[in-house]
């Protein structure tokens, strides 16, 4: 066992060279994304840049998964659009702080284990819906544009995908941005740039209280947003955490990460940043580039902020075409293509859940609603599958006995069909209900057994219930058989 | 002298044939042993975690896959070791690095048999491996 100090030391300084180099690579890849996600949310680019800076730095210290990168993300930005449009930035900052508080509670009460209630098909639907939304959010940049803009997007994508064939020493995204920006400045194309979308910071973020009235009305406005942000943030963070666990073949503390994400969002809200979470793409880039320690996240945050302050007047000249290209790449990378290839192999219900999640999100533009719909639908499918009870009939002529062998789970959703399978008008002396291969789960099941006994007894047929397992027998003792006990 | 063999596995049908050939090669030499190598590229981690639920389950599934080949080799009476590389960028590069850092008498791998277009998009692992691995390479088609 490592002591806490030794563990901290290895998490911070166990891989200094790899962490610093990968941190720089990630910082460069973060800049265009943070700007693009701000534009999706409808706020100035500085809001996303401040968020990516402060979240990356806070998570470096307080996160549960060394090597994971967090910042402003598309999933979160997409949830904020209406809040920003209807109420403005100050309400977004307040919502960000509340999001953090909810996530801290999530971590303190160790709720990470409940994530198992989110089925895999819902998670796959979630990432696919996210990818589609990121892609469609870029379409607005193409409206009323000239062929020059289209050509620049194509050039950006070309560089991003073809350059790695030749060298992986420099991130191809960065090269694409530099080349396209340089070209646009030199040729003076007059295409829209980041500077046209809002102001960029040339200073470090400062601590400020959001300028909002502190009353119930404010809470009523921000709470639904904060709740959705908190859930989606945790969902994507824990998914990313599992991916980084897998990439590094190590384990990590899920509740600590939830708490860390919360503290990062509270801090970010006070420093003028938008809510964020762990980033799948950036974390994969980080680990692939050799970053596995806490230093990588700190480096990413610090380098990002330094670059923005130093290169401010160049960053504002990045054409929107280049950013749109990068976002299309992010969308392609986020989409789980193997799910398309394998959809025919999945159980039909899982495939339906996945499609419903995607369709709900694309329709409502709200990832939280999509996930919720997916979970409910999965639960319904599960109940429906379990509710299929098989009843086998055996008739013994000599004894004039009808035996029903019941296979399956008896609960509120299955009892009705089960009771309908029995023939209450059968001309027999005795009926045996064999429950050896069945289990009673709830009050409805116990009630159904009572009702069956009662119905046969009314017709003068002797009823015997056999094969109750321990749990079912206890249930019958507790809530079933009351009518019988009082009646006889 | 093919004593110390490295067998790169990806779990496809081509891996089955590559395993057979590796065993044949190992049987030529007394005391020969095989090291199985499986690379989990970064993007593979993402797909596996999504489809198997979490990291633990993904590792378990991979282990099941590798056990299949491990058993085939063991049953042929050849000592076998398993190496799994995580979090790498690409598949060819980590195979090349691992092969060149160890002292192997040969590397055996299956060709995925991709079309020209697929090779352009996905990149040819076997081509890169043939080019940069210093030890003799047996590519099984």
XYZ file of C-alpha atoms in Angstrom, chain A residues 147-366:
220
model
C -17.420 29.260 -51.612
C -14.295 30.596 -49.865
C -15.719 29.619 -46.497
C -16.629 26.127 -47.763
C -13.145 25.708 -49.179
C -11.553 26.736 -45.876
C -13.680 24.204 -43.966
C -12.651 21.513 -46.449
C -8.999 22.520 -46.116
C -9.242 22.394 -42.306
C -10.745 18.900 -42.389
C -8.244 17.782 -45.023
C -5.292 18.814 -42.879
C -6.813 17.320 -39.728
C -7.318 13.887 -41.296
C -4.433 13.621 -43.750
C -1.539 15.134 -41.807
C -1.371 12.303 -39.204
C -0.588 9.934 -42.116
C 2.757 11.700 -42.376
C 3.585 12.935 -38.899
C 2.114 12.697 -35.447
C 4.681 14.975 -33.816
C 2.382 18.013 -33.914
C -1.385 17.906 -33.361
C -2.998 18.109 -36.801
C -5.855 20.261 -35.436
C -3.374 22.956 -34.454
C -1.628 22.835 -37.835
C -5.004 23.143 -39.560
C -5.946 26.199 -37.487
C -2.564 27.862 -38.017
C -2.534 27.221 -41.771
C -6.128 28.329 -42.351
C -5.761 31.412 -40.141
C -2.480 32.357 -41.843
C -4.052 31.904 -45.258
C -7.091 33.998 -44.325
C -4.941 36.827 -42.955
C -2.559 36.855 -45.917
C -5.193 36.593 -48.627
C -7.568 38.942 -46.822
C -10.627 36.823 -47.653
C -12.923 38.833 -45.418
C -14.497 35.703 -43.923
C -16.061 35.858 -40.467
C -13.623 35.361 -37.613
C -13.695 34.594 -33.898
C -13.414 38.336 -33.229
C -16.809 38.834 -34.909
C -18.444 36.442 -32.442
C -17.572 38.356 -29.244
C -14.717 39.633 -27.123
C -11.748 37.592 -26.074
C -10.044 37.961 -22.711
C -6.653 39.610 -22.455
C -6.621 39.306 -18.674
C -6.882 36.544 -16.107
C -10.369 35.811 -14.807
C -11.332 37.528 -11.541
C -13.573 36.450 -8.681
C -17.050 37.976 -8.980
C -20.470 37.222 -7.543
C -23.028 36.722 -10.330
C -25.119 39.864 -10.605
C -28.571 38.388 -9.992
C -31.308 38.867 -7.424
C -30.964 36.194 -4.743
C -34.542 35.071 -4.450
C -36.822 32.153 -5.067
C -37.701 33.327 -8.554
C -34.052 33.140 -9.603
C -33.771 29.670 -8.136
C -36.888 28.571 -10.014
C -35.302 29.790 -13.250
C -31.870 28.244 -12.818
C -32.665 25.030 -10.942
C -33.990 23.002 -13.912
C -30.926 24.003 -15.936
C -28.538 23.274 -13.075
C -30.111 19.908 -12.452
C -29.796 18.900 -16.119
C -26.240 20.270 -16.272
C -25.261 18.435 -13.085
C -26.620 15.108 -14.367
C -25.173 15.366 -17.861
C -21.854 16.577 -16.423
C -21.625 13.606 -14.073
C -22.715 11.201 -16.796
C -20.086 12.343 -19.285
C -17.410 12.650 -16.588
C -17.937 9.131 -15.262
C -18.016 7.742 -18.800
C -14.754 9.538 -19.578
C -13.307 8.362 -16.282
C -14.015 4.754 -17.238
C -12.389 5.305 -20.618
C -9.260 6.761 -18.989
C -9.265 3.919 -16.435
C -9.286 1.530 -19.360
C -6.627 3.386 -21.329
C -4.255 3.437 -18.370
C -5.309 0.052 -16.958
C -5.752 1.574 -13.493
C -8.717 2.293 -11.232
C -9.942 5.579 -9.836
C -12.359 7.081 -7.322
C -15.705 7.903 -8.964
C -17.182 9.773 -5.999
C -14.065 11.890 -5.601
C -14.354 12.813 -9.268
C -18.022 13.840 -8.877
C -17.051 16.042 -5.936
C -14.092 17.484 -7.848
C -16.291 18.279 -10.855
C -18.664 20.061 -8.476
C -15.962 22.176 -6.845
C -14.559 22.982 -10.299
C -17.963 24.221 -11.490
C -18.565 26.327 -8.357
C -15.145 27.944 -8.839
C -15.767 28.434 -12.550
C -19.102 30.157 -11.927
C -17.455 32.680 -9.606
C -14.667 33.336 -12.122
C -16.993 34.044 -15.029
C -16.862 30.647 -16.772
C -19.608 28.362 -18.017
C -20.325 24.930 -16.516
C -18.191 22.117 -17.897
C -17.282 18.486 -17.373
C -14.785 15.851 -18.427
C -14.027 15.717 -22.146
C -13.876 12.324 -23.849
C -11.923 13.471 -26.897
C -9.381 15.597 -25.037
C -8.777 12.922 -22.412
C -8.122 10.342 -25.132
C -5.706 12.791 -26.813
C -3.995 13.413 -23.470
C -3.381 9.751 -22.635
C -2.369 8.923 -26.216
C 0.134 11.783 -26.064
C 1.642 10.286 -22.926
C -0.188 12.209 -20.194
C -1.291 10.112 -17.217
C -0.711 12.366 -14.176
C -2.336 15.374 -12.550
C 0.346 17.643 -13.962
C -1.068 17.159 -17.475
C -4.390 18.800 -16.571
C -2.660 21.668 -14.743
C -0.322 22.241 -17.693
C -3.249 22.201 -20.122
C -5.104 24.878 -18.133
C -2.113 27.149 -17.558
C -0.781 26.915 -21.121
C -4.272 27.575 -22.509
C -4.650 30.784 -20.495
C -1.096 31.968 -21.249
C -1.578 31.416 -24.967
C -4.837 33.349 -24.978
C -3.331 36.303 -23.136
C -0.148 36.355 -25.228
C -1.654 35.625 -28.634
C -4.913 37.452 -28.130
C -4.770 39.479 -31.347
C -3.991 36.418 -33.460
C -6.705 34.245 -31.890
C -9.394 36.799 -32.786
C -8.425 36.385 -36.433
C -9.079 32.633 -36.557
C -11.754 32.209 -39.247
C -15.032 30.628 -38.134
C -14.508 28.221 -41.038
C -11.518 26.713 -39.230
C -13.507 26.323 -36.016
C -16.435 24.781 -37.891
C -13.988 22.292 -39.414
C -12.621 21.397 -35.983
C -16.144 20.961 -34.594
C -17.096 18.669 -37.471
C -14.035 16.615 -36.613
C -15.110 16.583 -32.927
C -18.584 15.412 -33.966
C -17.162 12.621 -36.147
C -14.832 11.571 -33.327
C -17.593 11.629 -30.708
C -20.027 9.491 -32.705
C -19.844 5.805 -31.861
C -19.593 4.405 -35.390
C -19.386 0.813 -34.203
C -22.954 1.143 -32.916
C -24.139 1.717 -36.495
C -22.226 -1.322 -37.700
C -23.591 -3.505 -34.891
C -27.123 -2.189 -34.557
C -28.589 -5.301 -36.220
C -26.762 -7.500 -33.709
C -28.161 -5.702 -30.668
C -31.350 -6.938 -28.996
C -34.216 -5.156 -30.772
C -35.267 -3.309 -27.596
C -31.747 -1.929 -27.018
C -31.614 -0.668 -30.573
C -34.996 1.029 -30.100
C -33.820 2.664 -26.847
C -30.719 3.992 -28.585
C -32.704 5.423 -31.476
C -35.287 6.951 -29.112
C -32.539 8.666 -27.078
C -31.029 10.130 -30.243
C -34.411 11.191 -31.647
C -35.516 12.771 -28.340
C -32.297 14.740 -28.035
C -32.302 15.905 -31.623
C -35.934 16.999 -31.229
C -35.677 18.681 -27.803
C -31.993 19.745 -28.027
C -31.726 18.564 -24.439
